[in-house]
Amino acid sequence: MTIAPNSCSRTRKRLLAAVASVAVAGAIGVGALTSGTSPVLADAVRVEAPQVPSFADVVERVSPAVVSVKVKAKVQPTADDGSDDQDGFDNLPNNPQLRRFFKEFRGFGDQGQNDDGPRRFGHRDRGHGEPRPVAQGSGFFISEDGYLVTNNHVVEEGTAFTVVTNDGKELDAKLVGTDPRTDLAVLKVEGGGKFTYVDFADDSKVRVGDWVVAVGNPFGLGGTVTAGIVSARGRDIGAGPYDDFIQIDASVNRGNSGGPTFNLSGQVVGINTAIFSPSGGSVGIAFDIPASTAKQVVEDLMKSGAVQRGWLGVEIQPVTSDIAESLGLKSNNGALVSSAQDDGPGKKSGITAGDVITQVDGKDVASPKELARLIGAYSPGKSVDVTVWRDGKSQSVKVELGKLPSSDKQASADDKPAAPAKADTLADLGLTVTKSENGKGLVVTDVDPDSDAADRGIQPGDVITAVNSTEVNGTDDVTKAMDEAVKSGRKAVLMQITRDDNNRFVALPVAKG
């Protein structure tokens, strides 16, 4: 049978309509359609919009564990005229209303911070009728018996501490311990029954792009929830030797300090500690202390009120590509030892200036920061195997770590050696040098401004003590080391430089031929 074109067209339309009606019925769960070619929805059928992600369940579970932290501190002396010389607004007219406006806008917790870089952001204000200034931050319970975590910079000037729970209860707390190096602190609420608490996550599983939820007390508002994603891992913001921050884009402001950032399982992946902001408000760049760092520090603080870290006793610097080339290293990973302290465990075990530390107990050292974190994670007295690159090969040194001093040792106040009148020239390096008074090393008296030496920061007064790990007492020693480097196929020599009693290494290119 032949089907006329018009009839075929009509049949095709009916078939398409029937298929469409079945698809609609299947999508909304309608089993029967009325007769005819046009689908008609049955009565009382509700079409629901697609489900979208919600953080409500997570927030409902974790909110009871998150608290506001109020810290009372000593009053700073004020000027006789009633104006506050400590508030950072000395150039403003002596107008109380104007000064009050700027104080409230800026927040006392940010005094002295660089507006162009990351800042700590505990919020500090006078409070209404308070005889002493009040700092406000955030925190969270980590045990049912009242231990909670916050930031060191929230509590560091405190004399009394109050915790405000999410249902408005105010509870007194005592300071258990602080760790300024990681900006962590632990408080303990006495009494009050059992508390809802949260656990730390395994932050090694946190990926860039994961959803996170921040809960805290911005501007003293309390119980504020914001959401975002993990923007980056391993951020170094110059806050200290253990920088390894998680960057998030959830809105974080003053008062969020010490507050937790959760994954969607309700576990703490990080602790809010700093933001990057030109204005002091959130611009979507916040930094969290990783849960792995916080967990170990918090455990130590709960046990003894302080953190005991291992100490290697060496000064280190990055391995640049030029330095790696001069030493025959295949990559610029590791930490170059610029000096080993006389009373440090590193020197006692045989580690010397010029060594490149590449591993600790089999764990690769990517940078000086990584070495500091690895060593700091060990307890004093622990023996570790330190792998160093020395004289063109790897060697293993066993070191019994010491206890990290509370502060860096001061350099000695010896004067720089005075330079004798006679000077020699190292033309290929752009340096003019003379022998030091004690006969050890060469004092730089002049630097060609167009030379590689000038580009790498060498300046008059520096003392060249060694080249490629060989002590130098004259220009002949330097020339010999350069010739040997060329014969070995090296493109640079490594100079050990002393300045103000501090050592560092500089790689300088050598001429070919």
Coordinates of C-alpha atoms in Angstrom, one line a residue:
M1 CA 0.0 0.0 0.0
T2 CA 1.3 3.4 -0.9
I3 CA 1.0 6.2 1.7
A4 CA 0.4 9.6 0.4
P5 CA 2.9 12.3 1.5
N6 CA 0.3 14.2 3.5
S7 CA -0.9 11.0 5.2
C8 CA 2.7 10.1 6.1
S9 CA 3.3 13.5 7.6
R10 CA 0.2 13.2 9.7
T11 CA 1.1 9.7 10.9
R12 CA 4.6 10.9 11.8
K13 CA 3.2 13.8 13.8
R14 CA 0.9 11.4 15.7
L15 CA 3.8 9.0 16.5
L16 CA 6.0 11.9 17.8
A17 CA 3.1 13.1 19.9
A18 CA 2.6 9.7 21.4
V19 CA 6.3 9.3 22.2
A20 CA 6.3 12.7 23.8
S21 CA 3.3 11.8 25.9
V22 CA 4.9 8.6 27.2
A23 CA 8.1 10.5 28.0
V24 CA 6.2 13.1 30.0
A25 CA 4.2 10.4 31.8
G26 CA 7.3 8.5 32.7
A27 CA 9.1 11.6 34.0
I28 CA 6.2 12.6 36.3
G29 CA 4.9 9.2 37.2
V30 CA 1.5 9.4 35.3
G31 CA 0.3 6.0 34.2
A32 CA -2.6 6.9 32.1
L33 CA -3.4 9.6 29.5
T34 CA -6.7 10.7 28.1
S35 CA -7.7 9.7 24.6
G36 CA -6.6 11.7 21.6
T37 CA -3.3 12.7 20.2
S38 CA -2.5 15.4 22.7
P39 CA -1.2 14.3 26.1
V40 CA -3.2 15.7 29.1
L41 CA -1.9 15.5 32.6
A42 CA -4.0 13.8 35.2
D43 CA -5.5 15.9 38.0
A44 CA -3.6 16.6 41.2
V45 CA -0.1 15.9 39.7
R46 CA 2.7 18.0 41.2
V47 CA 5.8 18.6 39.2
E48 CA 8.8 19.1 41.6
A49 CA 12.0 21.0 40.7
P50 CA 15.3 19.1 40.7
Q51 CA 16.9 18.8 44.1
V52 CA 19.9 21.1 44.7
P53 CA 22.7 20.5 47.2
S54 CA 21.9 21.7 50.8
F55 CA 24.3 22.2 53.7
A56 CA 21.4 22.2 56.3
D57 CA 21.9 18.7 57.5
V58 CA 25.6 19.2 58.1
V59 CA 25.1 22.6 59.8
E60 CA 22.4 21.2 62.1
R61 CA 24.7 18.4 63.3
V62 CA 27.9 20.6 63.9
S63 CA 26.5 23.9 65.1
P64 CA 26.1 22.8 68.7
A65 CA 29.9 22.2 68.9
V66 CA 30.8 25.7 67.6
V67 CA 31.1 28.5 70.1
S68 CA 31.9 32.2 70.4
V69 CA 35.0 33.1 72.5
K70 CA 35.1 36.3 74.5
V71 CA 38.5 37.3 75.9
K72 CA 39.0 40.1 78.5
A73 CA 42.4 41.8 78.4
K74 CA 44.2 44.4 80.4
V75 CA 43.5 48.1 79.7
Q76 CA 46.3 49.9 77.9
P77 CA 47.4 53.2 79.3
T78 CA 45.7 56.3 77.7
A79 CA 46.9 59.8 77.2
D80 CA 46.0 62.5 79.8
D81 CA 43.7 64.3 77.3
G82 CA 41.4 61.2 77.1
S83 CA 42.5 60.2 73.6
D84 CA 43.9 56.7 73.0
D85 CA 47.5 56.9 71.8
Q86 CA 47.4 53.1 71.2
D87 CA 44.6 53.1 68.7
G88 CA 46.6 53.9 65.6
F89 CA 44.7 57.1 64.7
D90 CA 47.0 59.7 66.2
N91 CA 46.7 61.9 63.2
L92 CA 42.9 62.3 63.4
P93 CA 41.4 65.4 65.0
N94 CA 40.7 65.0 68.7
N95 CA 37.0 64.4 68.0
P96 CA 35.6 61.5 70.1
Q97 CA 32.8 60.6 67.6
L98 CA 35.2 60.5 64.7
R99 CA 37.7 58.4 66.5
R100 CA 34.9 56.0 67.7
F101 CA 33.7 55.6 64.1
F102 CA 37.2 54.6 62.9
K103 CA 37.8 52.2 65.8
E104 CA 34.5 50.4 65.2
F105 CA 35.1 50.2 61.5
R106 CA 38.6 48.9 61.7
G107 CA 38.5 46.7 64.8
F108 CA 41.3 46.7 67.4
G109 CA 42.5 43.2 66.5
D110 CA 44.0 44.4 63.2
Q111 CA 46.3 47.1 64.5
G112 CA 49.7 47.2 62.9
Q113 CA 48.9 44.7 60.2
N114 CA 49.7 45.1 56.5
D115 CA 46.6 45.9 54.5
D116 CA 48.2 44.4 51.4
G117 CA 48.8 40.9 52.8
P118 CA 47.3 38.1 54.9
R119 CA 46.1 39.2 58.3
R120 CA 45.0 37.6 61.6
F121 CA 41.4 38.6 62.2
G122 CA 40.2 38.2 65.8
H123 CA 37.8 41.1 66.4
R124 CA 38.5 43.3 69.4
D125 CA 36.3 46.1 70.7
R126 CA 35.5 47.9 73.9
G127 CA 32.1 46.3 74.5
H128 CA 29.2 48.2 76.0
G129 CA 30.1 49.3 79.5
E130 CA 33.0 46.9 79.8
P131 CA 35.9 48.1 82.0
R132 CA 38.3 46.2 79.9
P133 CA 38.6 45.6 76.1
V134 CA 37.0 42.4 74.8
A135 CA 38.4 40.3 72.0
Q136 CA 35.9 38.1 70.2
G137 CA 36.7 35.0 68.2
S138 CA 35.4 31.5 67.5
G139 CA 36.1 28.0 68.6
F140 CA 34.8 24.4 68.7
F141 CA 34.6 21.6 71.2
I142 CA 36.7 18.5 70.5
S143 CA 35.7 16.5 73.6
E144 CA 32.5 16.0 75.5
D145 CA 34.2 17.1 78.8
G146 CA 34.8 20.7 77.5
Y147 CA 38.1 21.0 75.7
L148 CA 37.9 23.4 72.8
V149 CA 40.2 24.8 70.1
T150 CA 40.7 28.4 69.0
N151 CA 43.5 30.6 67.7
N152 CA 46.4 31.8 69.8
H153 CA 46.0 35.3 68.5
V154 CA 42.5 35.4 69.9
V155 CA 43.6 34.6 73.5
E156 CA 47.2 35.7 73.7
E157 CA 46.5 38.9 75.7
G158 CA 43.6 37.5 77.7
T159 CA 43.1 37.4 81.4
A160 CA 39.6 35.9 81.5
F161 CA 37.8 33.7 79.0
T162 CA 34.1 33.2 78.3
V163 CA 32.6 30.7 75.9
V164 CA 29.1 31.4 74.4
T165 CA 27.3 28.3 73.0
N166 CA 25.0 28.3 70.1
D167 CA 22.0 28.4 72.4
G168 CA 23.3 31.5 74.2
K169 CA 24.7 30.0 77.4
E170 CA 27.8 31.8 78.7
L171 CA 30.4 29.5 80.4
D172 CA 33.7 30.4 82.0
A173 CA 36.8 28.7 80.6
K174 CA 40.5 28.4 81.5
L175 CA 43.5 28.5 79.2
V176 CA 45.1 25.1 78.9
G177 CA 48.0 26.0 76.5
T178 CA 49.0 27.9 73.4
D179 CA 51.3 27.4 70.4
P180 CA 52.2 30.7 68.8
R181 CA 54.2 29.0 66.0
T182 CA 51.0 27.4 64.6
D183 CA 48.5 30.0 66.1
L184 CA 46.6 27.4 68.0
A185 CA 45.2 27.4 71.6
V186 CA 43.2 25.1 73.8
L187 CA 40.6 26.2 76.4
K188 CA 38.7 24.1 78.9
V189 CA 35.2 24.7 80.2
E190 CA 34.7 23.4 83.7
G191 CA 31.3 22.0 84.5
G192 CA 28.3 22.5 82.3
G193 CA 27.7 18.8 81.6
K194 CA 28.5 16.9 78.4
F195 CA 29.2 18.9 75.3
T196 CA 28.5 18.1 71.6
Y197 CA 31.9 17.9 69.9
V198 CA 33.4 17.3 66.4
D199 CA 36.3 15.3 65.1
F200 CA 39.2 16.2 62.9
A201 CA 39.2 15.0 59.3
D202 CA 42.0 13.3 57.4
D203 CA 42.9 16.4 55.4
S204 CA 45.2 14.4 53.1
K205 CA 42.0 13.4 51.3
V206 CA 40.9 17.0 50.9
R207 CA 41.0 18.0 47.2
V208 CA 40.9 21.4 45.5
G209 CA 37.3 22.0 44.5
D210 CA 35.7 20.2 47.5
W211 CA 32.8 21.8 49.2
V212 CA 33.4 23.2 52.7
V213 CA 31.3 25.0 55.3
A214 CA 32.7 27.6 57.7
V215 CA 30.9 28.3 61.0
G216 CA 31.9 31.1 63.3
N217 CA 31.3 34.4 65.1
P218 CA 32.1 37.2 62.5
F219 CA 31.9 40.7 64.0
G220 CA 30.4 39.2 67.2
L221 CA 27.2 38.1 65.4
G222 CA 27.6 34.4 66.4
G223 CA 26.4 31.3 64.7
T224 CA 27.1 32.4 61.2
V225 CA 27.4 29.8 58.4
T226 CA 29.1 30.4 55.0
A227 CA 30.0 27.9 52.3
G228 CA 32.6 27.7 49.5
I229 CA 35.2 25.4 48.1
V230 CA 38.8 24.5 48.7
S231 CA 40.7 26.9 46.5
A232 CA 44.3 25.7 47.0
R233 CA 46.5 23.5 49.3
G234 CA 49.9 24.1 50.8
R235 CA 49.8 27.9 50.9
D236 CA 52.8 29.7 52.4
I237 CA 51.7 33.2 53.6
G238 CA 54.8 34.0 55.6
A239 CA 53.2 33.5 58.9
G240 CA 55.9 31.2 60.2
P241 CA 58.1 28.2 59.6
Y242 CA 55.2 25.7 59.5
D243 CA 53.1 27.4 56.9
D244 CA 51.0 24.8 55.1
F245 CA 47.6 26.4 54.8
I246 CA 44.4 25.3 53.1
Q247 CA 42.9 28.2 51.1
I248 CA 39.1 28.5 51.0
D249 CA 36.7 30.9 49.3
A250 CA 34.0 30.7 52.0
S251 CA 33.3 34.2 53.5
V252 CA 35.5 34.6 56.6
N253 CA 35.7 37.9 58.5
R254 CA 37.0 39.3 61.8
G255 CA 35.7 37.2 64.6
N256 CA 35.9 33.9 62.6
S257 CA 39.4 33.4 64.0
G258 CA 39.6 29.9 65.6
G259 CA 36.4 28.7 64.0
P260 CA 36.2 25.4 62.1
T261 CA 35.8 24.6 58.5
F262 CA 33.9 21.4 57.8
N263 CA 33.6 18.9 55.0
L264 CA 30.2 17.6 54.1
S265 CA 30.6 14.7 56.5
G266 CA 30.8 17.2 59.4
Q267 CA 34.5 16.7 60.1
V268 CA 36.9 19.6 60.7
V269 CA 39.3 20.0 57.8
G270 CA 40.8 23.3 58.9
I271 CA 40.8 26.1 61.4
N272 CA 40.2 29.7 60.2
T273 CA 43.3 31.8 61.0
A274 CA 43.9 34.5 58.4
I275 CA 42.4 36.3 55.4
F276 CA 44.0 38.1 52.5
S277 CA 42.2 41.5 52.2
P278 CA 43.1 45.0 51.3
S279 CA 40.1 46.3 53.3
G280 CA 39.9 44.0 56.3
G281 CA 36.7 42.3 55.0
S282 CA 36.2 39.1 53.2
V283 CA 37.2 39.0 49.5
G284 CA 37.0 35.2 49.2
I285 CA 40.6 34.4 50.2
A286 CA 40.9 32.8 53.6
F287 CA 43.5 30.5 55.1
D288 CA 43.0 27.5 57.4
I289 CA 45.4 25.5 59.6
P290 CA 45.1 22.0 58.3
A291 CA 43.4 19.4 60.5
S292 CA 46.6 17.2 60.5
T293 CA 48.7 20.0 61.9
A294 CA 46.0 21.0 64.5
K295 CA 45.4 17.5 65.7
Q296 CA 49.0 16.9 66.8
V297 CA 49.4 20.3 68.3
V298 CA 46.1 20.1 70.2
E299 CA 47.0 16.7 71.6
D300 CA 50.3 18.1 73.0
L301 CA 48.6 21.1 74.5
M302 CA 46.0 19.0 76.2
K303 CA 48.7 16.7 77.7
S304 CA 51.3 19.3 78.8
G305 CA 50.1 22.8 77.9
A306 CA 53.0 23.2 75.5
V307 CA 54.4 21.7 72.3
Q308 CA 57.8 20.1 72.3
R309 CA 59.4 20.0 68.9
G310 CA 62.5 18.4 67.6
W311 CA 65.5 20.6 66.8
L312 CA 68.2 20.0 64.2
G313 CA 70.3 23.1 64.9
V314 CA 71.0 24.2 61.3
E315 CA 70.3 27.3 59.3
I316 CA 69.0 26.5 55.8
Q317 CA 68.1 28.1 52.6
P318 CA 66.4 27.1 49.3
V319 CA 68.2 25.2 46.6
T320 CA 67.9 27.3 43.4
S321 CA 68.4 25.9 40.0
D322 CA 71.9 27.6 39.8
I323 CA 72.8 26.0 43.2
A324 CA 71.6 22.6 42.1
E325 CA 73.7 22.9 38.9
S326 CA 76.8 23.9 40.9
L327 CA 76.4 20.9 43.2
G328 CA 75.5 18.3 40.5
L329 CA 72.0 17.8 41.8
K330 CA 69.3 16.8 39.2
S331 CA 66.6 18.9 40.8
N332 CA 66.3 21.9 43.2
N333 CA 64.5 19.9 45.9
G334 CA 65.9 19.9 49.4
A335 CA 67.3 22.4 51.9
L336 CA 70.8 23.7 51.7
V337 CA 72.6 24.0 55.1
S338 CA 74.1 27.5 55.2
S339 CA 75.5 26.9 58.7
A340 CA 75.4 24.4 61.5
Q341 CA 75.2 25.8 65.1
D342 CA 78.1 24.8 67.3
D343 CA 75.9 23.4 70.1
G344 CA 73.3 21.9 67.7
P345 CA 72.7 18.2 67.3
G346 CA 73.2 18.5 63.5
K347 CA 76.8 19.7 63.8
K348 CA 77.5 17.1 66.5
S349 CA 76.4 14.4 64.1
G350 CA 78.5 15.6 61.3
I351 CA 76.2 17.8 59.2
T352 CA 78.2 20.8 57.8
A353 CA 77.6 23.9 55.8
G354 CA 77.1 23.1 52.1
D355 CA 75.2 19.9 52.7
V356 CA 71.9 19.6 51.0
I357 CA 69.3 17.7 53.1
T358 CA 67.2 15.7 50.8
Q359 CA 65.4 13.2 53.1
V360 CA 64.5 12.6 56.8
D361 CA 63.7 9.0 57.7
G362 CA 63.1 8.3 54.0
K363 CA 60.6 11.2 53.6
D364 CA 61.6 13.5 50.7
V365 CA 62.4 17.1 51.6
A366 CA 61.0 19.4 49.0
S367 CA 62.0 22.7 50.5
P368 CA 63.3 24.4 53.7
K369 CA 59.7 24.8 54.9
E370 CA 59.1 21.0 54.4
L371 CA 62.3 20.2 56.4
A372 CA 61.1 22.5 59.3
R373 CA 57.7 20.7 59.4
L374 CA 59.3 17.3 59.3
I375 CA 61.8 17.9 62.1
G376 CA 59.2 19.8 64.2
A377 CA 56.9 16.8 64.1
Y378 CA 59.4 14.7 66.0
S379 CA 59.9 14.8 69.7
P380 CA 63.2 15.9 71.3
G381 CA 65.5 12.9 71.8
K382 CA 64.2 11.1 68.7
S383 CA 66.9 9.6 66.5
V384 CA 66.4 10.2 62.8
D385 CA 68.2 9.3 59.6
V386 CA 69.1 12.5 57.6
T387 CA 70.1 12.0 54.0
V388 CA 72.4 14.7 52.7
W389 CA 74.0 15.4 49.3
R390 CA 77.7 16.0 49.8
D391 CA 80.7 15.9 47.4
G392 CA 78.5 14.7 44.6
K393 CA 76.8 11.8 46.3
S394 CA 74.2 10.9 48.9
Q395 CA 75.2 10.1 52.5
S396 CA 73.2 9.2 55.5
V397 CA 73.7 10.8 58.9
K398 CA 72.0 9.6 62.1
V399 CA 71.0 12.6 64.3
E400 CA 69.5 12.6 67.8
L401 CA 67.2 15.6 67.8
G402 CA 67.4 18.3 70.4
K403 CA 64.6 20.5 71.9
L404 CA 63.6 23.5 69.8
P405 CA 64.7 26.6 71.8
S406 CA 61.9 29.1 72.7
S407 CA 63.6 31.8 70.6
D408 CA 66.3 32.0 68.0
K409 CA 69.8 32.5 69.3
Q410 CA 71.2 35.9 68.7
A411 CA 74.2 36.3 66.4
S412 CA 77.4 37.3 68.1
A413 CA 78.4 41.0 68.1
D414 CA 81.9 40.5 66.6
D415 CA 82.9 43.3 64.2
K416 CA 83.4 42.4 60.6
P417 CA 87.0 41.9 59.7
A418 CA 88.6 45.0 58.3
A419 CA 90.0 44.8 54.8
P420 CA 93.7 45.4 54.2
A421 CA 94.6 48.0 51.6
K422 CA 95.8 45.7 48.9
A423 CA 93.0 44.3 46.7
D424 CA 92.8 41.7 43.9
T425 CA 90.3 41.4 41.1
L426 CA 88.2 38.3 40.1
A427 CA 87.3 39.8 36.8
D428 CA 85.3 36.9 35.5
L429 CA 83.0 37.2 38.6
G430 CA 82.9 41.0 38.7
L431 CA 84.4 41.1 42.2
T432 CA 87.3 42.9 43.9
V433 CA 88.5 41.2 47.0
T434 CA 91.2 41.3 49.6
K435 CA 92.4 38.8 52.3
S436 CA 90.7 39.0 55.6
E437 CA 92.7 40.0 58.7
N438 CA 92.5 36.6 60.2
G439 CA 93.6 35.0 56.9
K440 CA 90.3 33.0 56.5
G441 CA 88.4 34.0 53.5
L442 CA 88.3 36.9 51.1
V443 CA 86.6 40.2 51.9
V444 CA 84.6 41.7 49.0
T445 CA 85.6 45.3 48.6
D446 CA 83.8 46.1 45.3
V447 CA 81.1 44.6 43.0
D448 CA 80.6 45.3 39.4
P449 CA 77.0 46.5 39.2
D450 CA 76.5 44.7 35.8
S451 CA 77.8 41.4 37.1
D452 CA 76.0 38.2 38.1
A453 CA 77.4 38.7 41.6
A454 CA 75.5 41.9 41.9
D455 CA 72.3 40.3 40.6
R456 CA 72.6 37.7 43.2
G457 CA 73.0 40.1 46.1
I458 CA 76.7 40.0 46.8
Q459 CA 77.9 43.3 48.3
P460 CA 81.0 45.0 49.7
G461 CA 81.7 43.7 53.2
D462 CA 80.7 40.1 52.4
V463 CA 83.3 37.4 53.2
I464 CA 83.9 34.5 50.7
T465 CA 84.8 31.6 53.0
A466 CA 84.6 28.7 50.6
V467 CA 84.0 27.8 47.0
N468 CA 82.5 24.4 46.1
S469 CA 83.0 23.3 49.8
T470 CA 86.8 24.2 49.6
E471 CA 88.1 26.9 51.9
V472 CA 89.6 29.8 50.2
N473 CA 92.4 32.0 51.5
G474 CA 93.4 33.8 48.3
T475 CA 92.2 34.4 44.7
D476 CA 94.2 31.4 43.5
D477 CA 91.9 29.1 45.5
V478 CA 88.8 30.7 43.8
T479 CA 90.4 30.4 40.3
K480 CA 91.3 26.8 40.9
A481 CA 87.8 25.9 42.0
M482 CA 86.4 27.6 38.9
D483 CA 88.7 25.7 36.6
E484 CA 87.7 22.4 38.2
A485 CA 84.0 23.2 37.8
V486 CA 84.5 23.9 34.1
K487 CA 86.5 20.6 33.6
S488 CA 83.6 18.7 35.4
G489 CA 81.1 20.2 33.0
R490 CA 79.5 22.5 35.7
K491 CA 78.0 25.8 34.7
A492 CA 78.4 27.5 38.1
V493 CA 80.4 27.5 41.3
L494 CA 78.9 27.6 44.8
M495 CA 80.3 30.3 47.0
Q496 CA 79.8 30.3 50.8
I497 CA 79.2 33.9 51.9
T498 CA 79.3 35.3 55.4
R499 CA 77.5 38.5 56.3
D500 CA 76.8 39.8 59.8
D501 CA 77.9 36.4 61.2
N502 CA 75.3 34.6 59.1
N503 CA 76.1 32.2 56.3
R504 CA 74.4 31.7 52.9
F505 CA 75.3 30.2 49.6
V506 CA 75.3 31.9 46.2
A507 CA 75.8 30.1 42.8
L508 CA 77.8 32.2 40.3
P509 CA 78.1 31.2 36.6
V510 CA 81.6 30.4 35.3
A511 CA 82.9 31.3 31.9
K512 CA 83.3 28.5 29.4
G513 CA 86.8 27.8 28.1

